[in-house]
Amino acid sequence: MRIVMFCHSLRSDWNHGNAHFLRGIVTEFIVRGHDITVYEPNDAWSVQNLIAERGPAALDAYTSAYPGLSSEVYGPDLDLDETLDGADMVLVHEWSEHDIVRRIGEHRATVGGYVLYFHDTHHRSITDEAGVAAYDLRNYDAVLAFGSVIRDVYLERGWAQRAYTWHEAADVRAFHPVLTSARAGDLVWIGNWGDGERAAELVKFLVEPVHSLGLRARIHGVRYPAEAQELLANAGIEYAGWLPNYEAPAVFAEFGVTVHIPRGPYVRALPGIPTIRVFEALACGIPLVSAPWDDAEGLFTPSSDYLVASDGAEMRRHLHEVLHDTELARALTQHGLNTILDRHTCGHRVDELLDITEQLAPVASARMLSI
């Protein structure tokens, strides 16, 4: 099968967690013998910020970590007839510009021959309705939404004729347990500051518990303003900046526990949707304690895959328990890892996508015959 993917960036994961999942999906397609080409815009802000912070060598490191992956950069003059020639499946990620989304849809309507998906992995359909509604999806065969609540939004608002739930998952070729005898600290958290969407939650479920327990802790992430870095320093937490996602398994191996602290929009508006970090942490075999979120779609088994803390006091108790109860830590690690391997790998998601495509292929063919 010839597959073409459009995304914000495959090369850079600077404040761009979608790259984690997409890299795993592309890898899975390649391993299965499919021909896949990825296109990303030549002015991707994630790439620009990564180079500004770490230099071009950061992109070279990505190439070394994923030797089988590559992407083509494009500008406004992209020739879609050439780009999509012979395609069987085309995926367009929702961070793509409105113009390219529209142009690909028009190409599908006039030339076609492929199944066309719009892939949404963000909360903007709820928090920025006008921006998402402006996408012209009339000629797309279906939307792939990373949670049922997002799927339903597209259908209820008439933005798409068909929509399917397609959760993110762990790239277990890159994210897996790493054996090490070194211990760098007690707790590590990998996550970005963003726009302060979870500042209060970070203080309540991370900074204060770590400080009160006297834990050795480290935070990796970007976009932490000076006041946030000062807050961490005052709590005795090391701030270590950007971490390439492919280095996360080795970092997780050096700590005893990690946490999940979802952003406010996810908790309030997106029940059933965890961040990609949950899948990745469990795949790496590190015990996880989570701030409250509603696993409405039953992806995991709370208390077995991870512990849930309803408030700061319970977070302190759970962190202390995991760090001092070897059997509890081992049980969480094994159960969480098994859940990922049984249900939530990029291989599972490719299987799901191929099943959807098989269902849609006759529909897409019928639409072409009607043109």
mmCIF file of C-alpha atoms in Angstrom:
data_model
loop_
_atom_site.group_PDB
_atom_site.id
_atom_site.type_symbol
_atom_site.label_atom_id
_atom_site.label_comp_id
_atom_site.label_asym_id
_atom_site.label_seq_id
_atom_site.Cartn_x
_atom_site.Cartn_y
_atom_site.Cartn_z
ATOM 1 C CA MET A 1 0.000 0.000 0.000
ATOM 2 C CA ARG A 2 1.208 3.506 -0.801
ATOM 3 C CA ILE A 3 0.535 5.901 2.072
ATOM 4 C CA VAL A 4 1.080 9.657 2.234
ATOM 5 C CA MET A 5 1.017 11.552 5.525
ATOM 6 C CA PHE A 6 0.937 15.294 6.153
ATOM 7 C CA CYS A 7 1.847 16.459 9.664
ATOM 8 C CA HIS A 8 3.335 19.437 11.457
ATOM 9 C CA SER A 9 6.649 17.672 11.938
ATOM 10 C CA LEU A 10 8.097 14.203 12.159
ATOM 11 C CA ARG A 11 11.605 15.533 12.788
ATOM 12 C CA SER A 12 10.936 17.634 15.886
ATOM 13 C CA ASP A 13 9.099 16.821 19.107
ATOM 14 C CA TRP A 14 9.809 20.227 20.695
ATOM 15 C CA ASN A 15 6.460 21.024 22.368
ATOM 16 C CA HIS A 16 4.982 18.646 19.808
ATOM 17 C CA GLY A 17 3.912 15.406 21.438
ATOM 18 C CA ASN A 18 2.056 14.271 18.326
ATOM 19 C CA ALA A 19 5.433 13.458 16.780
ATOM 20 C CA HIS A 20 5.837 10.577 19.276
ATOM 21 C CA PHE A 21 2.766 8.690 18.046
ATOM 22 C CA LEU A 22 3.263 9.557 14.392
ATOM 23 C CA ARG A 23 6.841 8.271 14.444
ATOM 24 C CA GLY A 24 5.570 4.991 15.841
ATOM 25 C CA ILE A 25 2.812 4.703 13.248
ATOM 26 C CA VAL A 26 5.186 5.453 10.371
ATOM 27 C CA THR A 27 7.682 2.907 11.724
ATOM 28 C CA GLU A 28 4.957 0.279 11.982
ATOM 29 C CA PHE A 29 3.848 0.805 8.401
ATOM 30 C CA ILE A 30 7.446 0.562 7.174
ATOM 31 C CA VAL A 31 8.096 -2.642 9.119
ATOM 32 C CA ARG A 32 4.998 -4.163 7.533
ATOM 33 C CA GLY A 33 6.339 -3.422 4.076
ATOM 34 C CA HIS A 34 4.160 -0.443 3.134
ATOM 35 C CA ASP A 35 5.465 2.518 1.144
ATOM 36 C CA ILE A 36 4.894 5.644 3.239
ATOM 37 C CA THR A 37 6.007 9.214 2.551
ATOM 38 C CA VAL A 38 5.680 11.975 5.157
ATOM 39 C CA TYR A 39 5.411 15.684 4.330
ATOM 40 C CA GLU A 40 5.896 18.532 6.772
ATOM 41 C CA PRO A 41 5.866 22.305 6.142
ATOM 42 C CA ASN A 42 9.183 24.048 5.643
ATOM 43 C CA ASP A 43 8.341 26.601 8.359
ATOM 44 C CA ALA A 44 7.230 24.209 11.132
ATOM 45 C CA TRP A 45 7.393 26.121 14.418
ATOM 46 C CA SER A 46 8.465 23.026 16.354
ATOM 47 C CA VAL A 47 11.522 22.614 14.127
ATOM 48 C CA GLN A 48 12.342 26.303 14.306
ATOM 49 C CA ASN A 49 12.170 26.355 18.108
ATOM 50 C CA LEU A 50 14.206 23.183 18.443
ATOM 51 C CA ILE A 51 16.981 24.578 16.246
ATOM 52 C CA ALA A 52 16.879 27.899 18.098
ATOM 53 C CA GLU A 53 17.263 26.136 21.449
ATOM 54 C CA ARG A 54 19.558 23.218 20.622
ATOM 55 C CA GLY A 55 20.958 23.869 17.146
ATOM 56 C CA PRO A 56 20.764 21.785 13.948
ATOM 57 C CA ALA A 57 22.528 18.897 15.692
ATOM 58 C CA ALA A 58 19.242 18.090 17.452
ATOM 59 C CA LEU A 59 17.745 17.139 14.108
ATOM 60 C CA ASP A 60 20.785 15.011 13.313
ATOM 61 C CA ALA A 61 20.274 13.180 16.615
ATOM 62 C CA TYR A 62 16.676 12.403 15.611
ATOM 63 C CA THR A 63 17.935 10.901 12.348
ATOM 64 C CA SER A 64 20.322 8.678 14.286
ATOM 65 C CA ALA A 65 17.596 7.576 16.688
ATOM 66 C CA TYR A 66 15.147 6.783 13.871
ATOM 67 C CA PRO A 67 17.350 5.723 10.936
ATOM 68 C CA GLY A 68 14.390 4.350 8.989
ATOM 69 C CA LEU A 69 12.319 7.536 9.131
ATOM 70 C CA SER A 70 12.447 10.566 6.900
ATOM 71 C CA SER A 71 10.179 13.373 5.755
ATOM 72 C CA GLU A 72 9.925 15.790 2.864
ATOM 73 C CA VAL A 73 9.473 19.497 3.512
ATOM 74 C CA TYR A 74 7.034 21.439 1.380
ATOM 75 C CA GLY A 75 6.027 25.011 0.661
ATOM 76 C CA PRO A 76 2.940 26.713 -0.780
ATOM 77 C CA ASP A 77 3.768 25.510 -4.285
ATOM 78 C CA LEU A 78 3.533 21.781 -3.455
ATOM 79 C CA ASP A 79 2.419 19.802 -6.535
ATOM 80 C CA LEU A 80 -0.332 17.526 -5.217
ATOM 81 C CA ASP A 81 -0.695 15.618 -8.487
ATOM 82 C CA GLU A 82 2.896 14.475 -8.126
ATOM 83 C CA THR A 83 2.791 14.100 -4.324
ATOM 84 C CA LEU A 84 -0.352 11.971 -4.254
ATOM 85 C CA ASP A 85 0.230 9.996 -7.419
ATOM 86 C CA GLY A 86 -0.541 6.327 -6.785
ATOM 87 C CA ALA A 87 -1.601 6.881 -3.160
ATOM 88 C CA ASP A 88 -3.960 4.357 -1.531
ATOM 89 C CA MET A 89 -4.276 6.142 1.816
ATOM 90 C CA VAL A 90 -3.666 9.777 2.776
ATOM 91 C CA LEU A 91 -3.602 11.058 6.367
ATOM 92 C CA VAL A 92 -3.672 14.782 7.101
ATOM 93 C CA HIS A 93 -2.971 15.812 10.680
ATOM 94 C CA GLU A 94 -5.007 18.636 12.197
ATOM 95 C CA TRP A 95 -1.959 20.841 12.818
ATOM 96 C CA SER A 96 -1.741 21.246 9.040
ATOM 97 C CA GLU A 97 -2.641 24.670 7.651
ATOM 98 C CA HIS A 98 -6.201 25.227 6.485
ATOM 99 C CA ASP A 99 -5.078 25.811 2.899
ATOM 100 C CA ILE A 100 -3.270 22.508 2.472
ATOM 101 C CA VAL A 101 -6.186 20.683 4.124
ATOM 102 C CA ARG A 102 -8.569 22.262 1.607
ATOM 103 C CA ARG A 103 -6.303 21.628 -1.379
ATOM 104 C CA ILE A 104 -5.887 17.944 -0.538
ATOM 105 C CA GLY A 105 -9.652 17.608 -0.180
ATOM 106 C CA GLU A 106 -10.164 19.189 -3.597
ATOM 107 C CA HIS A 107 -7.583 16.814 -5.073
ATOM 108 C CA ARG A 108 -9.428 13.882 -3.526
ATOM 109 C CA ALA A 109 -12.671 15.090 -5.116
ATOM 110 C CA THR A 110 -11.269 15.628 -8.626
ATOM 111 C CA VAL A 111 -8.519 13.015 -8.932
ATOM 112 C CA GLY A 112 -8.944 10.690 -5.972
ATOM 113 C CA GLY A 113 -8.310 6.983 -5.957
ATOM 114 C CA TYR A 114 -7.347 6.949 -2.283
ATOM 115 C CA VAL A 115 -8.988 6.953 1.152
ATOM 116 C CA LEU A 116 -8.511 10.361 2.791
ATOM 117 C CA TYR A 117 -8.399 10.898 6.564
ATOM 118 C CA PHE A 118 -8.249 13.982 8.777
ATOM 119 C CA HIS A 119 -6.432 13.105 12.021
ATOM 120 C CA ASP A 120 -7.310 15.102 15.164
ATOM 121 C CA THR A 121 -5.234 14.709 18.344
ATOM 122 C CA HIS A 122 -5.994 17.954 20.173
ATOM 123 C CA HIS A 123 -8.673 19.704 22.234
ATOM 124 C CA ARG A 124 -9.136 22.564 19.784
ATOM 125 C CA SER A 125 -12.409 21.145 18.437
ATOM 126 C CA ILE A 126 -13.847 22.093 21.819
ATOM 127 C CA THR A 127 -11.633 24.979 22.951
ATOM 128 C CA ASP A 128 -11.249 26.630 19.509
ATOM 129 C CA GLU A 129 -14.415 25.651 17.686
ATOM 130 C CA ALA A 130 -14.128 28.381 15.037
ATOM 131 C CA GLY A 131 -10.581 27.393 14.116
ATOM 132 C CA VAL A 132 -11.460 23.728 13.605
ATOM 133 C CA ALA A 133 -14.785 24.463 11.917
ATOM 134 C CA ALA A 134 -12.826 26.446 9.311
ATOM 135 C CA TYR A 135 -11.204 23.251 8.002
ATOM 136 C CA ASP A 136 -12.861 22.189 4.752
ATOM 137 C CA LEU A 137 -13.434 18.470 5.234
ATOM 138 C CA ARG A 138 -16.249 17.989 2.731
ATOM 139 C CA ASN A 139 -14.163 15.693 0.541
ATOM 140 C CA TYR A 140 -12.540 13.694 3.338
ATOM 141 C CA ASP A 141 -13.717 10.142 3.799
ATOM 142 C CA ALA A 142 -13.468 10.225 7.592
ATOM 143 C CA VAL A 143 -12.004 11.865 10.671
ATOM 144 C CA LEU A 144 -9.725 9.884 12.994
ATOM 145 C CA ALA A 145 -10.235 11.347 16.474
ATOM 146 C CA PHE A 146 -8.061 10.500 19.474
ATOM 147 C CA GLY A 147 -11.106 10.073 21.704
ATOM 148 C CA SER A 148 -14.811 9.388 21.392
ATOM 149 C CA VAL A 149 -15.741 12.816 22.742
ATOM 150 C CA ILE A 150 -13.845 14.421 19.833
ATOM 151 C CA ARG A 151 -15.335 11.965 17.358
ATOM 152 C CA ASP A 152 -18.819 12.919 18.519
ATOM 153 C CA VAL A 153 -18.072 16.646 18.166
ATOM 154 C CA TYR A 154 -17.239 16.225 14.483
ATOM 155 C CA LEU A 155 -20.415 14.256 13.842
ATOM 156 C CA GLU A 156 -22.777 16.373 15.941
ATOM 157 C CA ARG A 157 -21.565 19.645 14.404
ATOM 158 C CA GLY A 158 -21.649 18.286 10.883
ATOM 159 C CA TRP A 159 -17.950 18.831 10.245
ATOM 160 C CA ALA A 160 -17.499 15.292 8.897
ATOM 161 C CA GLN A 161 -19.645 12.582 7.339
ATOM 162 C CA ARG A 162 -17.843 9.848 9.227
ATOM 163 C CA ALA A 163 -15.597 9.842 12.275
ATOM 164 C CA TYR A 164 -13.836 7.071 14.153
ATOM 165 C CA THR A 165 -12.149 6.881 17.539
ATOM 166 C CA TRP A 166 -8.430 6.269 17.046
ATOM 167 C CA HIS A 167 -6.537 6.659 20.307
ATOM 168 C CA GLU A 168 -2.848 7.374 20.532
ATOM 169 C CA ALA A 169 -0.594 4.573 21.756
ATOM 170 C CA ALA A 170 2.970 3.688 22.675
ATOM 171 C CA ASP A 171 5.691 3.117 20.118
ATOM 172 C CA VAL A 172 7.058 0.065 21.920
ATOM 173 C CA ARG A 173 10.042 -0.186 19.602
ATOM 174 C CA ALA A 174 11.245 3.084 21.107
ATOM 175 C CA PHE A 175 9.495 2.981 24.504
ATOM 176 C CA HIS A 176 10.285 -0.092 26.565
ATOM 177 C CA PRO A 177 11.880 -0.931 29.937
ATOM 178 C CA VAL A 178 15.588 -0.200 30.173
ATOM 179 C CA LEU A 179 17.713 -2.047 32.701
ATOM 180 C CA THR A 180 20.080 0.096 34.737
ATOM 181 C CA SER A 181 21.659 -0.023 38.172
ATOM 182 C CA ALA A 182 22.055 3.738 38.319
ATOM 183 C CA ARG A 183 19.526 5.812 40.249
ATOM 184 C CA ALA A 184 19.473 9.547 39.542
ATOM 185 C CA GLY A 185 16.577 10.349 41.846
ATOM 186 C CA ASP A 186 13.148 9.441 43.162
ATOM 187 C CA LEU A 187 10.689 11.112 40.781
ATOM 188 C CA VAL A 188 10.881 12.319 37.207
ATOM 189 C CA TRP A 189 8.208 14.135 35.221
ATOM 190 C CA ILE A 190 8.400 14.792 31.489
ATOM 191 C CA GLY A 191 5.986 17.462 30.374
ATOM 192 C CA ASN A 192 5.792 20.984 29.001
ATOM 193 C CA TRP A 193 4.619 24.103 30.786
ATOM 194 C CA GLY A 194 2.516 25.079 27.780
ATOM 195 C CA ASP A 195 0.421 28.172 28.319
ATOM 196 C CA GLY A 196 0.025 27.701 32.048
ATOM 197 C CA GLU A 197 -3.009 25.469 31.472
ATOM 198 C CA ARG A 198 -2.061 23.275 34.428
ATOM 199 C CA ALA A 199 0.035 25.581 36.617
ATOM 200 C CA ALA A 200 -2.201 25.083 39.654
ATOM 201 C CA GLU A 201 -2.285 21.323 39.129
ATOM 202 C CA LEU A 202 1.501 21.160 38.878
ATOM 203 C CA VAL A 203 1.874 22.912 42.203
ATOM 204 C CA LYS A 204 -0.779 20.781 43.891
ATOM 205 C CA PHE A 205 0.168 17.362 42.512
ATOM 206 C CA LEU A 206 3.894 17.710 41.910
ATOM 207 C CA VAL A 207 5.739 20.639 43.447
ATOM 208 C CA GLU A 208 4.191 20.555 46.917
ATOM 209 C CA PRO A 209 4.238 16.729 47.350
ATOM 210 C CA VAL A 210 7.853 16.516 46.186
ATOM 211 C CA HIS A 211 8.906 19.329 48.509
ATOM 212 C CA SER A 212 7.060 17.975 51.558
ATOM 213 C CA LEU A 213 8.429 14.453 51.058
ATOM 214 C CA GLY A 214 11.960 15.703 50.396
ATOM 215 C CA LEU A 215 12.192 13.744 47.157
ATOM 216 C CA ARG A 216 14.998 14.030 44.641
ATOM 217 C CA ALA A 217 13.070 15.093 41.570
ATOM 218 C CA ARG A 218 13.703 16.224 38.019
ATOM 219 C CA ILE A 219 11.471 17.824 35.419
ATOM 220 C CA HIS A 220 12.042 17.785 31.666
ATOM 221 C CA GLY A 221 10.088 20.022 29.305
ATOM 222 C CA VAL A 222 9.992 23.322 27.469
ATOM 223 C CA ARG A 223 8.346 26.740 27.702
ATOM 224 C CA TYR A 224 8.894 27.069 31.460
ATOM 225 C CA PRO A 225 8.989 30.808 32.202
ATOM 226 C CA ALA A 226 11.451 32.246 34.712
ATOM 227 C CA GLU A 227 8.863 32.272 37.505
ATOM 228 C CA ALA A 228 8.083 28.587 36.929
ATOM 229 C CA GLN A 229 11.752 27.664 37.016
ATOM 230 C CA GLU A 230 12.141 29.665 40.227
ATOM 231 C CA LEU A 231 9.178 27.799 41.720
ATOM 232 C CA LEU A 232 10.843 24.477 40.953
ATOM 233 C CA ALA A 233 14.204 25.599 42.309
ATOM 234 C CA ASN A 234 12.626 26.743 45.573
ATOM 235 C CA ALA A 235 11.080 23.285 45.965
ATOM 236 C CA GLY A 236 14.425 21.611 45.341
ATOM 237 C CA ILE A 237 13.348 20.237 41.955
ATOM 238 C CA GLU A 238 15.897 20.073 39.141
ATOM 239 C CA TYR A 239 14.697 21.599 35.887
ATOM 240 C CA ALA A 240 16.530 19.943 32.996
ATOM 241 C CA GLY A 241 14.829 21.428 29.915
ATOM 242 C CA TRP A 242 13.939 19.710 26.664
ATOM 243 C CA LEU A 243 14.333 15.953 26.433
ATOM 244 C CA PRO A 244 14.104 14.166 23.080
ATOM 245 C CA ASN A 245 11.320 11.624 23.355
ATOM 246 C CA TYR A 246 13.626 8.800 22.273
ATOM 247 C CA GLU A 247 15.776 9.412 25.381
ATOM 248 C CA ALA A 248 12.824 9.083 27.774
ATOM 249 C CA PRO A 249 13.139 5.307 28.385
ATOM 250 C CA ALA A 250 16.694 5.657 29.704
ATOM 251 C CA VAL A 251 15.629 8.581 31.920
ATOM 252 C CA PHE A 252 12.601 6.732 33.300
ATOM 253 C CA ALA A 253 14.898 3.837 34.219
ATOM 254 C CA GLU A 254 16.885 6.100 36.546
ATOM 255 C CA PHE A 255 13.900 7.073 38.735
ATOM 256 C CA GLY A 256 11.465 5.272 40.998
ATOM 257 C CA VAL A 257 8.182 6.879 39.970
ATOM 258 C CA THR A 258 6.588 9.340 37.584
ATOM 259 C CA VAL A 259 3.291 11.240 37.568
ATOM 260 C CA HIS A 260 0.539 12.143 35.128
ATOM 261 C CA ILE A 261 -0.821 15.673 35.456
ATOM 262 C CA PRO A 262 -3.272 16.392 32.644
ATOM 263 C CA ARG A 263 -3.979 19.896 31.411
ATOM 264 C CA GLY A 264 -7.196 21.566 32.480
ATOM 265 C CA PRO A 265 -8.887 21.308 29.042
ATOM 266 C CA TYR A 266 -8.325 17.557 28.981
ATOM 267 C CA VAL A 267 -9.849 17.010 32.410
ATOM 268 C CA ARG A 268 -12.848 19.291 31.914
ATOM 269 C CA ALA A 269 -13.721 18.736 28.277
ATOM 270 C CA LEU A 270 -12.057 15.522 27.128
ATOM 271 C CA PRO A 271 -13.072 12.607 29.354
ATOM 272 C CA GLY A 272 -11.498 9.364 28.244
ATOM 273 C CA ILE A 273 -8.419 10.908 26.627
ATOM 274 C CA PRO A 274 -5.034 10.609 28.361
ATOM 275 C CA THR A 275 -1.915 12.264 27.058
ATOM 276 C CA ILE A 276 0.621 10.239 25.084
ATOM 277 C CA ARG A 277 2.876 10.365 28.168
ATOM 278 C CA VAL A 278 0.673 7.835 30.016
ATOM 279 C CA PHE A 279 1.098 5.222 27.280
ATOM 280 C CA GLU A 280 4.825 5.870 27.088
ATOM 281 C CA ALA A 281 5.508 5.793 30.829
ATOM 282 C CA LEU A 282 3.657 2.499 31.285
ATOM 283 C CA ALA A 283 5.457 1.050 28.259
ATOM 284 C CA CYS A 284 8.775 1.928 29.924
ATOM 285 C CA GLY A 285 7.882 0.065 33.096
ATOM 286 C CA ILE A 286 7.950 2.927 35.587
ATOM 287 C CA PRO A 287 5.277 3.149 38.322
ATOM 288 C CA LEU A 288 2.817 5.956 37.645
ATOM 289 C CA VAL A 289 0.675 8.058 39.987
ATOM 290 C CA SER A 290 -1.952 10.175 38.286
ATOM 291 C CA ALA A 291 -3.855 13.315 39.167
ATOM 292 C CA PRO A 292 -7.609 12.847 38.597
ATOM 293 C CA TRP A 293 -8.897 12.226 35.084
ATOM 294 C CA ASP A 294 -11.914 10.320 33.812
ATOM 295 C CA ASP A 295 -10.959 7.151 31.942
ATOM 296 C CA ALA A 296 -14.411 7.146 30.376
ATOM 297 C CA GLU A 297 -13.448 4.745 27.603
ATOM 298 C CA GLY A 298 -11.884 2.120 29.859
ATOM 299 C CA LEU A 299 -8.410 2.261 28.361
ATOM 300 C CA PHE A 300 -6.749 1.314 31.643
ATOM 301 C CA THR A 301 -7.466 -0.220 35.042
ATOM 302 C CA PRO A 302 -6.874 2.416 37.736
ATOM 303 C CA SER A 303 -5.259 1.068 40.929
ATOM 304 C CA SER A 304 -3.715 -1.747 38.868
ATOM 305 C CA ASP A 305 -2.056 0.053 35.946
ATOM 306 C CA TYR A 306 -1.415 3.181 38.016
ATOM 307 C CA LEU A 307 -2.568 4.855 41.223
ATOM 308 C CA VAL A 308 -4.922 7.845 41.232
ATOM 309 C CA ALA A 309 -4.558 10.718 43.696
ATOM 310 C CA SER A 310 -7.677 12.781 44.308
ATOM 311 C CA ASP A 311 -5.749 15.617 45.989
ATOM 312 C CA GLY A 312 -2.294 16.681 47.067
ATOM 313 C CA ALA A 313 -2.401 14.728 50.317
ATOM 314 C CA GLU A 314 -3.250 11.501 48.523
ATOM 315 C CA MET A 315 -0.519 12.186 45.998
ATOM 316 C CA ARG A 316 1.980 12.416 48.847
ATOM 317 C CA ARG A 317 0.741 9.108 50.285
ATOM 318 C CA HIS A 318 0.870 7.300 46.959
ATOM 319 C CA LEU A 319 4.337 8.572 46.102
ATOM 320 C CA HIS A 320 5.639 7.488 49.491
ATOM 321 C CA GLU A 321 4.023 4.056 49.102
ATOM 322 C CA VAL A 322 5.411 3.411 45.652
ATOM 323 C CA LEU A 323 8.912 4.502 46.621
ATOM 324 C CA HIS A 324 8.967 2.399 49.780
ATOM 325 C CA ASP A 325 6.905 -0.678 48.834
ATOM 326 C CA THR A 326 8.885 -2.767 46.356
ATOM 327 C CA GLU A 327 6.053 -5.221 45.745
ATOM 328 C CA LEU A 328 3.555 -2.451 45.016
ATOM 329 C CA ALA A 329 5.943 -0.803 42.580
ATOM 330 C CA ARG A 330 6.629 -4.107 40.857
ATOM 331 C CA ALA A 331 2.920 -4.942 40.559
ATOM 332 C CA LEU A 332 2.076 -1.547 39.042
ATOM 333 C CA THR A 333 4.977 -1.787 36.640
ATOM 334 C CA GLN A 334 4.031 -5.242 35.378
ATOM 335 C CA HIS A 335 0.293 -4.608 35.102
ATOM 336 C CA GLY A 336 0.761 -1.306 33.314
ATOM 337 C CA LEU A 337 3.282 -2.751 30.874
ATOM 338 C CA ASN A 338 1.036 -5.731 30.125
ATOM 339 C CA THR A 339 -1.895 -3.413 29.416
ATOM 340 C CA ILE A 340 0.181 -1.503 26.875
ATOM 341 C CA LEU A 341 1.481 -4.640 25.176
ATOM 342 C CA ASP A 342 -1.976 -6.205 25.090
ATOM 343 C CA ARG A 343 -3.975 -3.189 23.880
ATOM 344 C CA HIS A 344 -2.126 0.050 23.275
ATOM 345 C CA THR A 345 0.816 -0.230 20.896
ATOM 346 C CA CYS A 346 1.243 1.474 17.545
ATOM 347 C CA GLY A 347 0.844 -1.987 16.056
ATOM 348 C CA HIS A 348 -2.656 -2.187 17.522
ATOM 349 C CA ARG A 349 -3.487 1.230 16.092
ATOM 350 C CA VAL A 350 -2.254 0.318 12.617
ATOM 351 C CA ASP A 351 -4.431 -2.803 12.751
ATOM 352 C CA GLU A 352 -7.403 -0.604 13.662
ATOM 353 C CA LEU A 353 -6.660 1.848 10.859
ATOM 354 C CA LEU A 354 -6.325 -0.892 8.267
ATOM 355 C CA ASP A 355 -9.681 -2.312 9.377
ATOM 356 C CA ILE A 356 -11.311 1.118 9.000
ATOM 357 C CA THR A 357 -9.686 1.580 5.593
ATOM 358 C CA GLU A 358 -10.988 -1.770 4.416
ATOM 359 C CA GLN A 359 -14.484 -0.663 5.415
ATOM 360 C CA LEU A 360 -14.118 2.685 3.677
ATOM 361 C CA ALA A 361 -12.444 1.553 0.443
ATOM 362 C CA PRO A 362 -15.744 0.611 -1.260
ATOM 363 C CA VAL A 363 -17.266 3.899 -0.086
ATOM 364 C CA ALA A 364 -14.345 5.882 -1.484
ATOM 365 C CA SER A 365 -14.571 4.011 -4.795
ATOM 366 C CA ALA A 366 -18.299 4.676 -5.012
ATOM 367 C CA ARG A 367 -17.727 8.413 -4.409
ATOM 368 C CA MET A 368 -15.203 8.511 -7.242
ATOM 369 C CA LEU A 369 -17.634 6.825 -9.635
ATOM 370 C CA SER A 370 -20.264 9.432 -8.824
ATOM 371 C CA ILE A 371 -18.009 12.375 -9.754
#
